[in-house]
Coordinates of N, CA, C and O in Angstrom, one line a residue:
L1 N -6.0 6.7 -22.0 CA -5.4 5.6 -22.8 C -5.9 4.3 -22.3 O -6.1 4.1 -21.1
K2 N -6.1 3.4 -23.2 CA -6.7 2.1 -22.9 C -5.8 1.4 -21.9 O -6.3 0.8 -21.0
V3 N -4.6 1.3 -22.2 CA -3.6 0.5 -21.4 C -3.6 1.1 -20.0 O -3.6 0.3 -18.9
T4 N -3.6 2.4 -19.8 CA -3.6 3.0 -18.5 C -4.9 2.7 -17.7 O -4.8 2.4 -16.5
K5 N -6.0 2.7 -18.4 CA -7.3 2.3 -17.8 C -7.2 0.8 -17.3 O -7.6 0.5 -16.2
E6 N -6.7 -0.1 -18.2 CA -6.6 -1.5 -17.8 C -5.6 -1.7 -16.6 O -5.9 -2.4 -15.7
S7 N -4.5 -0.9 -16.6 CA -3.6 -1.0 -15.5 C -4.1 -0.4 -14.3 O -3.9 -1.0 -13.2
G8 N -4.9 0.6 -14.4 CA -5.6 1.3 -13.3 C -6.6 0.3 -12.6 O -6.7 0.2 -11.4
T9 N -7.4 -0.3 -13.5 CA -8.4 -1.3 -13.0 C -7.7 -2.5 -12.3 O -8.1 -2.9 -11.2
F10 N -6.6 -3.0 -12.9 CA -5.8 -4.0 -12.2 C -5.3 -3.6 -10.8 O -5.4 -4.3 -9.9
Q11 N -4.8 -2.3 -10.8 CA -4.3 -1.8 -9.5 C -5.4 -1.7 -8.5 O -5.2 -2.1 -7.3
V12 N -6.6 -1.3 -8.9 CA -7.6 -1.2 -7.9 C -8.0 -2.6 -7.4 O -8.2 -2.8 -6.2
L13 N -8.1 -3.6 -8.2 CA -8.4 -5.0 -7.8 C -7.4 -5.6 -6.9 O -7.7 -6.2 -5.9
V14 N -6.1 -5.4 -7.2 CA -5.0 -5.9 -6.4 C -5.1 -5.2 -5.0 O -4.9 -5.8 -3.9
T15 N -5.2 -3.9 -5.1 CA -5.2 -3.1 -3.8 C -6.4 -3.5 -2.9 O -6.4 -3.6 -1.7
A16 N -7.6 -3.7 -3.5 CA -8.8 -4.1 -2.8 C -8.5 -5.5 -2.2 O -8.9 -5.8 -1.0
A17 N -7.8 -6.4 -2.9 CA -7.6 -7.7 -2.3 C -6.6 -7.6 -1.2 O -6.8 -8.3 -0.1
K18 N -5.6 -6.8 -1.2 CA -4.7 -6.5 -0.2 C -5.4 -5.9 1.1 O -5.2 -6.4 2.2
I19 N -6.3 -5.0 0.8 CA -7.2 -4.4 2.0 C -8.0 -5.4 2.6 O -8.1 -5.5 3.9
V20 N -8.6 -6.3 1.8 CA -9.5 -7.4 2.4 C -8.6 -8.3 3.3 O -9.0 -8.6 4.4
L21 N -7.4 -8.6 2.8 CA -6.5 -9.4 3.7 C -6.1 -8.8 4.9 O -6.1 -9.4 6.0
L22 N -5.8 -7.5 4.8 CA -5.4 -6.8 6.0 C -6.6 -6.7 7.0 O -6.4 -6.7 8.3
L23 N -7.8 -6.4 6.5 CA -8.9 -6.2 7.3 C -9.2 -7.6 8.1 O -9.6 -7.6 9.2
W24 N -9.0 -8.7 7.4 CA -9.2 -10.0 7.9 C -8.2 -10.2 9.1 O -8.5 -10.7 10.2
F25 N -6.9 -9.9 8.8 CA -5.9 -10.0 9.8 C -6.3 -9.1 11.1 O -6.2 -9.6 12.2
V26 N -6.7 -7.9 10.8 CA -7.0 -7.0 12.0 C -8.2 -7.5 12.7 O -8.2 -7.5 14.0
S27 N -9.2 -8.0 12.0 CA -10.4 -8.5 12.7 C -10.1 -9.7 13.5 O -10.6 -9.8 14.6
G28 N -9.2 -10.5 13.0 CA -8.8 -11.7 13.9 C -8.1 -11.3 15.1 O -8.2 -11.9 16.2
G29 N -7.3 -10.2 15.0 CA -6.5 -9.8 16.2 C -7.3 -9.0 17.2 O -7.0 -8.9 18.3
L30 N -8.2 -8.2 16.7 CA -9.0 -7.3 17.5 C -9.8 -8.0 18.6 O -10.2 -7.6 19.6
T31 N -10.1 -9.3 18.3 CA -10.9 -10.1 19.3 C -10.1 -10.5 20.5 O -10.5 -10.8 21.5
Q32 N -8.7 -10.4 20.3 CA -7.8 -10.8 21.3 C -7.2 -9.6 22.0 O -6.3 -9.7 22.9
I33 N -7.6 -8.4 21.6 CA -6.9 -7.2 22.2 C -7.1 -7.0 23.7 O -8.2 -7.2 24.2
E34 N -6.0 -6.7 24.4 CA -6.0 -6.4 25.8 C -5.3 -5.1 26.0 O -4.1 -5.1 25.9
P35 N -6.1 -4.0 26.4 CA -5.3 -2.7 26.5 C -4.1 -2.7 27.4 O -3.1 -2.1 27.1
Q36 N -4.2 -3.3 28.5 CA -3.1 -3.3 29.5 C -1.9 -4.0 28.9 O -0.8 -3.5 29.2
A37 N -2.1 -5.0 28.2 CA -1.0 -5.8 27.5 C -0.3 -4.8 26.5 O 1.0 -4.8 26.4
I38 N -1.1 -4.0 25.8 CA -0.4 -3.1 24.8 C 0.4 -2.0 25.5 O 1.4 -1.8 25.1
V39 N -0.2 -1.5 26.7 CA 0.5 -0.5 27.5 C 1.8 -1.1 27.9 O 2.9 -0.4 27.8
N40 N 1.8 -2.3 28.4 CA 3.0 -3.0 28.9 C 4.0 -3.2 27.8 O 5.2 -3.0 28.0
R41 N 3.6 -3.5 26.7 CA 4.4 -3.8 25.5 C 5.1 -2.5 25.1 O 6.3 -2.4 24.8
F42 N 4.4 -1.4 25.0 CA 5.0 -0.1 24.7 C 6.0 0.4 25.7 O 7.0 0.9 25.4
S43 N 5.7 0.1 27.0 CA 6.7 0.5 28.0 C 8.0 -0.3 28.0 O 9.0 0.2 28.3
T44 N 7.9 -1.5 27.5 CA 9.2 -2.3 27.6 C 9.8 -2.5 26.2 O 11.0 -2.7 26.1
D45 N 9.0 -2.5 25.1 CA 9.6 -2.7 23.7 C 9.4 -1.5 22.8 O 9.4 -1.8 21.5
A46 N 9.3 -0.4 23.3 CA 9.0 0.8 22.4 C 10.0 0.9 21.2 O 9.5 1.2 20.0
G47 N 11.3 0.7 21.4 CA 12.2 0.8 20.3 C 12.0 -0.2 19.2 O 12.0 0.1 18.0
A48 N 11.9 -1.4 19.6 CA 11.6 -2.5 18.7 C 10.3 -2.4 18.0 O 10.2 -2.6 16.8
I49 N 9.3 -1.9 18.6 CA 7.9 -1.7 18.0 C 8.1 -0.5 17.0 O 7.5 -0.7 15.9
T50 N 8.8 0.5 17.4 CA 8.9 1.7 16.4 C 9.7 1.3 15.2 O 9.3 1.6 14.1
S51 N 10.7 0.5 15.3 CA 11.5 0.1 14.2 C 10.7 -0.8 13.3 O 10.8 -0.8 12.1
T52 N 9.9 -1.7 13.8 CA 9.0 -2.6 13.0 C 7.9 -1.8 12.4 O 7.7 -1.9 11.2
A53 N 7.3 -0.8 13.1 CA 6.3 0.0 12.5 C 6.9 0.8 11.3 O 6.2 1.1 10.4
A54 N 8.1 1.2 11.4 CA 8.8 2.0 10.4 C 8.9 1.2 9.1 O 9.0 1.8 8.0
L55 N 8.9 -0.1 9.2 CA 9.0 -1.0 8.0 C 7.8 -0.7 7.0 O 7.9 -0.9 5.8
V56 N 6.7 -0.4 7.6 CA 5.5 -0.1 6.7 C 5.4 1.3 6.2 O 4.6 1.7 5.4
F57 N 6.4 2.1 6.6 CA 6.4 3.5 6.2 C 6.5 3.6 4.6 O 6.0 4.5 4.1
I58 N 7.1 2.6 4.0 CA 7.2 2.7 2.5 C 5.9 2.7 1.9 O 5.8 3.2 0.7
T59 N 4.8 2.2 2.5 CA 3.5 2.3 2.0 C 3.2 3.8 1.7 O 2.4 4.0 0.6
F60 N 3.6 4.7 2.4 CA 3.3 6.1 2.2 C 4.0 6.7 0.9 O 3.5 7.7 0.4
F61 N 5.0 6.0 0.3 CA 5.6 6.4 -0.9 C 4.7 6.1 -2.1 O 4.9 6.8 -3.2
G62 N 3.7 5.4 -1.9 CA 2.8 5.1 -3.0 C 2.0 6.3 -3.4 O 1.5 6.4 -4.6
F63 N 1.9 7.3 -2.6 CA 1.1 8.5 -2.9 C 1.8 9.3 -4.0 O 1.1 10.1 -4.7
S64 N 3.1 9.2 -4.1 CA 3.8 9.9 -5.2 C 3.3 9.3 -6.6 O 3.2 10.1 -7.6
A65 N 2.9 8.1 -6.6 CA 2.4 7.6 -7.9 C 1.0 8.2 -8.2 O 0.7 8.3 -9.5
I66 N 0.2 8.5 -7.3 CA -1.1 9.2 -7.5 C -0.8 10.5 -8.1 O -1.4 10.9 -9.1
A67 N 0.2 11.2 -7.6 CA 0.5 12.5 -8.2 C 1.1 12.4 -9.6 O 0.8 13.3 -10.5
A68 N 1.9 11.5 -9.8 CA 2.6 11.3 -11.1 C 1.6 10.9 -12.1 O 1.8 11.2 -13.4
S69 N 0.5 10.3 -11.8 CA -0.6 9.9 -12.7 C -1.6 11.0 -12.9 O -2.7 10.8 -13.5
A70 N -1.4 12.2 -12.5 CA -2.4 13.3 -12.5 C -2.8 13.5 -14.0 O -3.9 14.0 -14.2
G71 N -1.9 13.3 -14.9 CA -2.3 13.6 -16.3 C -3.3 12.7 -16.9 O -3.9 12.9 -17.9
E72 N -3.6 11.6 -16.2 CA -4.6 10.6 -16.6 C -5.9 10.8 -15.9 O -6.9 10.0 -16.1
V73 N -6.0 11.8 -15.1 CA -7.2 12.0 -14.2 C -8.0 13.1 -14.7 O -7.5 14.2 -15.1
R74 N -9.4 13.0 -14.6 CA -10.2 14.2 -14.9 C -10.2 15.1 -13.7 O -10.2 14.6 -12.5
N75 N -10.1 16.4 -13.9 CA -10.0 17.4 -12.9 C -9.0 17.1 -11.9 O -9.2 17.0 -10.6
P76 N -7.7 17.1 -12.3 CA -6.6 16.7 -11.4 C -6.4 17.6 -10.2 O -6.0 17.2 -9.1
T77 N -6.6 18.9 -10.4 CA -6.4 19.8 -9.3 C -7.4 19.7 -8.1 O -7.0 20.0 -7.0
K78 N -8.5 19.1 -8.4 CA -9.4 18.8 -7.4 C -9.2 17.3 -6.9 O -9.2 17.0 -5.7
T79 N -9.2 16.4 -7.9 CA -9.2 15.0 -7.6 C -7.9 14.5 -6.9 O -8.0 13.6 -6.0
V80 N -6.8 14.8 -7.5 CA -5.5 14.3 -6.9 C -5.3 14.6 -5.4 O -5.0 13.7 -4.6
P81 N -5.4 15.9 -5.0 CA -5.2 16.2 -3.6 C -6.2 15.4 -2.7 O -5.8 14.9 -1.7
R82 N -7.4 15.3 -3.2 CA -8.4 14.7 -2.4 C -8.1 13.1 -2.3 O -8.1 12.5 -1.2
A83 N -7.7 12.5 -3.4 CA -7.3 11.1 -3.4 C -6.1 10.9 -2.5 O -6.1 9.9 -1.7
I84 N -5.1 11.8 -2.5 CA -3.9 11.6 -1.7 C -4.3 11.8 -0.2 O -4.0 10.9 0.6
F85 N -5.2 12.7 0.2 CA -5.5 12.9 1.6 C -6.4 11.7 2.0 O -6.1 11.1 3.1
I86 N -7.4 11.3 1.3 CA -8.2 10.2 1.7 C -7.4 8.9 1.9 O -7.5 8.1 2.8
S87 N -6.5 8.6 0.9 CA -5.6 7.5 0.9 C -4.7 7.5 2.2 O -4.6 6.4 2.8
M88 N -4.1 8.7 2.4 CA -3.2 8.7 3.6 C -4.0 8.5 4.9 O -3.5 7.9 5.8
L89 N -5.2 9.1 5.0 CA -6.0 8.8 6.2 C -6.3 7.4 6.4 O -6.2 6.8 7.4
F90 N -6.8 6.8 5.3 CA -7.1 5.3 5.4 C -6.0 4.4 5.7 O -6.0 3.6 6.6
V91 N -4.8 4.7 5.0 CA -3.6 3.9 5.3 C -3.1 4.1 6.8 O -2.8 3.1 7.4
T92 N -3.2 5.3 7.2 CA -2.8 5.6 8.6 C -3.6 4.8 9.6 O -3.1 4.2 10.5
V93 N -4.9 4.9 9.4 CA -5.9 4.2 10.3 C -5.6 2.7 10.2 O -5.5 1.9 11.2
L94 N -5.5 2.2 9.0 CA -5.4 0.7 8.8 C -4.1 0.2 9.4 O -4.1 -0.8 10.2
Y95 N -2.9 0.9 9.1 CA -1.7 0.4 9.6 C -1.6 0.6 11.2 O -0.8 -0.1 11.8
S96 N -2.2 1.6 11.7 CA -2.3 1.7 13.2 C -3.0 0.6 13.8 O -2.5 0.0 14.8
A97 N -4.1 0.1 13.1 CA -4.8 -1.2 13.6 C -3.9 -2.3 13.5 O -3.8 -3.2 14.3
V98 N -3.1 -2.4 12.4 CA -2.2 -3.6 12.2 C -1.1 -3.6 13.3 O -0.9 -4.6 13.9
V99 N -0.6 -2.4 13.7 CA 0.4 -2.4 14.7 C -0.2 -2.8 16.0 O 0.4 -3.5 16.8
L100 N -1.4 -2.3 16.3 CA -2.0 -2.7 17.6 C -2.3 -4.2 17.7 O -2.1 -4.8 18.7
V101 N -2.7 -4.8 16.5 CA -2.9 -6.2 16.5 C -1.6 -7.0 16.7 O -1.5 -8.0 17.5
I102 N -0.5 -6.5 16.1 CA 0.8 -7.1 16.3 C 1.2 -7.0 17.7 O 1.8 -8.0 18.2
L103 N 0.9 -6.0 18.4 CA 1.3 -5.8 19.8 C 0.5 -6.8 20.6 O 1.0 -7.3 21.7
T104 N -0.7 -7.1 20.3 CA -1.6 -8.0 21.0 C -1.1 -9.4 20.9 O -1.4 -10.3 21.7
A105 N -0.3 -9.7 19.9 CA 0.2 -11.2 19.6 C 1.2 -11.6 20.7 O 1.6 -12.8 20.6
N106 N 1.7 -10.8 21.6 CA 2.6 -11.2 22.6 C 3.9 -11.7 22.0 O 4.4 -12.8 22.4
L107 N 4.4 -11.0 21.0 CA 5.7 -11.5 20.3 C 6.9 -11.3 21.2 O 6.9 -10.4 22.1
T108 N 7.9 -12.1 21.0 CA 9.2 -11.9 21.7 C 10.1 -11.0 20.9 O 11.1 -10.5 21.6
E109 N 9.9 -10.9 19.6 CA 10.8 -10.0 18.8 C 9.9 -9.4 17.7 O 8.9 -10.0 17.3
Y110 N 10.3 -8.2 17.3 CA 9.5 -7.5 16.2 C 10.4 -7.3 15.0 O 11.3 -6.5 15.0
T111 N 10.2 -8.2 14.1 CA 11.0 -8.3 12.9 C 10.1 -8.2 11.7 O 8.9 -8.1 11.8
E112 N 10.7 -8.3 10.5 CA 9.8 -8.3 9.3 C 8.8 -9.5 9.3 O 7.7 -9.4 8.6
A113 N 9.1 -10.5 10.1 CA 8.1 -11.6 10.1 C 7.1 -11.5 11.2 O 6.2 -12.4 11.3
A114 N 7.1 -10.4 11.9 CA 6.2 -10.2 13.1 C 4.7 -10.3 12.6 O 3.9 -10.9 13.4
M115 N 4.4 -9.8 11.5 CA 3.0 -9.8 11.1 C 2.5 -11.3 10.7 O 1.4 -11.7 11.1
G116 N 3.4 -12.0 10.1 CA 3.1 -13.4 9.8 C 3.0 -14.2 11.1 O 2.1 -15.1 11.2
V117 N 3.8 -14.0 12.0 CA 3.7 -14.7 13.4 C 2.4 -14.4 14.1 O 1.7 -15.2 14.6
A118 N 2.1 -13.1 14.1 CA 0.9 -12.6 14.6 C -0.3 -13.3 13.9 O -1.4 -13.7 14.6
A119 N -0.3 -13.3 12.6 CA -1.4 -13.9 11.9 C -1.6 -15.3 12.2 O -2.8 -15.8 12.3
R120 N -0.5 -16.1 12.3 CA -0.6 -17.5 12.7 C -1.2 -17.6 14.1 O -2.0 -18.6 14.4
A121 N -0.9 -16.7 14.9 CA -1.5 -16.8 16.3 C -2.9 -16.5 16.4 O -3.7 -17.2 17.1
F122 N -3.4 -15.6 15.5 CA -4.8 -15.2 15.6 C -5.7 -16.0 14.6 O -6.9 -16.3 14.8
L123 N -5.1 -16.4 13.4 CA -5.9 -17.0 12.4 C -5.5 -18.5 12.1 O -6.1 -19.1 11.2
G124 N -4.6 -19.0 12.9 CA -4.2 -20.3 12.7 C -3.2 -20.5 11.5 O -2.7 -19.5 11.0
P125 N -2.9 -21.7 11.1 CA -1.9 -21.9 10.0 C -2.3 -21.1 8.7 O -1.4 -20.6 8.0
V126 N -3.6 -20.9 8.5 CA -4.0 -20.2 7.3 C -3.5 -18.7 7.4 O -3.4 -18.0 6.4
G127 N -3.4 -18.3 8.6 CA -3.0 -16.9 8.8 C -1.7 -16.4 8.2 O -1.5 -15.4 7.6
G128 N -0.7 -17.4 8.3 CA 0.6 -17.2 7.7 C 0.5 -17.1 6.1 O 1.1 -16.2 5.5
M129 N -0.4 -17.9 5.6 CA -0.7 -17.9 4.1 C -1.3 -16.5 3.8 O -1.0 -16.0 2.6
V130 N -2.2 -16.1 4.6 CA -2.9 -14.7 4.3 C -1.8 -13.7 4.2 O -1.9 -12.9 3.3
I131 N -0.8 -13.7 5.1 CA 0.2 -12.6 5.1 C 1.1 -12.8 3.8 O 1.5 -11.8 3.2
V132 N 1.5 -14.0 3.5 CA 2.3 -14.2 2.3 C 1.5 -13.7 1.1 O 2.1 -13.1 0.2
L133 N 0.2 -14.0 1.0 CA -0.6 -13.6 -0.1 C -0.7 -12.1 -0.1 O -0.5 -11.5 -1.1
G134 N -0.9 -11.4 1.0 CA -0.9 -10.0 1.1 C 0.4 -9.4 0.7 O 0.5 -8.4 0.0
A135 N 1.6 -10.0 1.0 CA 2.9 -9.5 0.6 C 3.0 -9.6 -0.9 O 3.5 -8.7 -1.5
L136 N 2.6 -10.7 -1.4 CA 2.6 -10.8 -2.9 C 1.7 -9.7 -3.6 O 2.2 -9.1 -4.5
F137 N 0.5 -9.5 -3.1 CA -0.3 -8.4 -3.5 C 0.4 -7.1 -3.5 O 0.3 -6.3 -4.4
S138 N 1.0 -6.9 -2.4 CA 1.8 -5.6 -2.2 C 2.9 -5.4 -3.2 O 3.1 -4.3 -3.7
M139 N 3.6 -6.4 -3.5 CA 4.7 -6.3 -4.4 C 4.1 -6.1 -5.8 O 4.6 -5.3 -6.6
I140 N 3.1 -6.8 -6.2 CA 2.5 -6.7 -7.5 C 1.9 -5.3 -7.6 O 2.0 -4.6 -8.6
S141 N 1.3 -4.8 -6.6 CA 0.7 -3.4 -6.6 C 1.8 -2.4 -6.7 O 1.6 -1.5 -7.5
A142 N 2.8 -2.5 -6.0 CA 3.9 -1.6 -6.0 C 4.5 -1.5 -7.4 O 4.8 -0.4 -7.9
S143 N 4.8 -2.7 -7.9 CA 5.4 -2.7 -9.3 C 4.5 -2.1 -10.3 O 5.0 -1.4 -11.2
N144 N 3.2 -2.4 -10.3 CA 2.2 -1.9 -11.2 C 2.1 -0.4 -11.1 O 2.2 0.3 -12.2
A145 N 2.1 0.1 -9.9 CA 2.0 1.6 -9.7 C 3.3 2.2 -10.1 O 3.2 3.3 -10.8
S146 N 4.4 1.6 -9.9 CA 5.7 2.3 -10.5 C 5.7 2.3 -12.0 O 6.2 3.2 -12.6
I147 N 5.3 1.2 -12.6 CA 5.2 1.2 -14.0 C 4.3 2.3 -14.6 O 4.7 3.1 -15.5
I148 N 3.1 2.4 -14.0 CA 2.1 3.4 -14.4 C 2.7 4.8 -14.3 O 2.7 5.6 -15.1
A149 N 3.2 5.0 -13.0 CA 3.8 6.4 -12.8 C 5.0 6.7 -13.6 O 5.2 7.8 -14.2
G150 N 5.9 5.7 -13.7 CA 7.2 5.9 -14.5 C 6.9 6.2 -16.0 O 7.6 7.0 -16.5
S151 N 5.9 5.5 -16.6 CA 5.6 5.8 -18.0 C 5.0 7.2 -18.1 O 5.3 7.8 -19.0
R152 N 4.3 7.6 -17.2 CA 3.7 8.9 -17.3 C 4.8 10.0 -17.1 O 4.8 11.0 -17.7
V153 N 5.7 9.8 -16.1 CA 6.8 10.7 -16.0 C 7.7 10.8 -17.3 O 8.0 11.9 -17.6
A154 N 8.0 9.7 -17.9 CA 8.8 9.7 -19.1 C 8.1 10.4 -20.2 O 8.7 11.2 -21.0
M155 N 6.8 10.2 -20.3 CA 5.9 10.8 -21.3 C 6.0 12.5 -21.1 O 6.2 13.2 -22.0
S156 N 5.8 12.8 -19.8 CA 5.8 14.3 -19.5 C 7.2 14.8 -19.8 O 7.3 16.0 -20.3
M157 N 8.2 14.1 -19.4 CA 9.6 14.7 -19.6 C 9.9 14.8 -21.1 O 10.5 15.8 -21.6
S158 N 9.4 13.9 -21.9 CA 9.6 14.0 -23.4 C 8.8 15.2 -24.0 O 9.4 15.8 -24.9
R159 N 7.7 15.4 -23.5 CA 6.9 16.5 -24.0 C 7.4 17.8 -23.7 O 7.2 18.8 -24.3
R160 N 8.2 17.8 -22.6 CA 9.0 19.1 -22.2 C 10.4 19.1 -22.8 O 11.2 19.9 -22.4
R161 N 10.7 18.1 -23.6 CA 11.9 18.0 -24.3 C 13.2 17.7 -23.4 O 14.3 18.0 -23.8
H162 N 12.9 17.1 -22.2 CA 13.9 16.6 -21.4 C 14.4 15.2 -21.8 O 15.4 14.7 -21.4
L163 N 13.6 14.5 -22.6 CA 13.9 13.3 -23.2 C 13.5 13.4 -24.7 O 12.7 14.3 -25.0
P164 N 13.9 12.4 -25.5 CA 13.5 12.5 -26.9 C 12.0 12.5 -27.0 O 11.4 11.7 -26.3
I165 N 11.5 13.2 -28.0 CA 10.1 13.3 -28.2 C 9.5 12.0 -28.5 O 8.4 11.7 -28.0
R166 N 10.2 11.1 -29.1 CA 9.6 9.7 -29.5 C 9.2 9.0 -28.2 O 8.3 8.2 -28.3
I167 N 9.9 9.2 -27.1 CA 9.5 8.4 -25.9 C 8.2 8.8 -25.4 O 7.5 8.0 -24.9
G168 N 7.8 10.0 -25.7 CA 6.4 10.5 -25.2 C 5.3 10.2 -26.2 O 4.2 10.6 -26.0
S169 N 5.6 9.6 -27.3 CA 4.5 9.3 -28.3 C 3.7 8.1 -27.9 O 4.2 7.2 -27.3
V170 N 2.4 8.1 -28.2 CA 1.5 7.1 -27.9 C 1.2 6.4 -29.2 O 0.8 6.9 -30.2
H171 N 1.4 5.0 -29.2 CA 1.2 4.2 -30.3 C -0.4 4.2 -30.7 O -1.2 3.9 -29.8
A172 N -0.6 4.5 -31.9 CA -2.0 4.7 -32.3 C -2.9 3.4 -32.1 O -4.0 3.4 -31.8
R173 N -2.3 2.2 -32.5 CA -3.0 1.0 -32.4 C -3.1 0.4 -31.0 O -4.2 0.0 -30.6
T174 N -2.0 0.4 -30.3 CA -2.0 -0.3 -29.0 C -2.3 0.6 -27.8 O -2.7 0.2 -26.7
G175 N -2.2 1.9 -28.0 CA -2.5 2.9 -27.0 C -1.4 2.9 -25.9 O -1.6 3.4 -24.8
T176 N -0.2 2.4 -26.2 CA 0.9 2.4 -25.2 C 2.0 3.4 -25.6 O 2.0 3.8 -26.7

């Protein structure tokens, strides 16, 4: 469907922008990394660090959107599991690097703002704006993925007669 293709392209662009911002944040922090400081942080602040790291766990829920969109993919039995595995691997490595960089920032508390505080420490005033922009990209990306996946779920449910058939119909002119 044309609309799905456009939404998918938009999703790729927003996600790429988010990854670029995260890589910029990580590259800024990696120049400051001190292994002994990280070990010390883990030994004294493990609980706070773990609870902050858990805040990014919601990122992993995005993989259900990949599975929900399987009907839009060529060769889904091969492509979807591969996409989920590669995505999970990439996200795990990237967010592990983010947590290491946050630990390097020598923060006194680990809250939702920890990443912004760390970004300002490593990248200056523009660092905070980078994180705000990244958060906006994340919200847009999550909303778009939910809409794509949700519409696909509704369409599949109607085709199985769990919802009215009309919900699953595709408009001939608009492709929605």
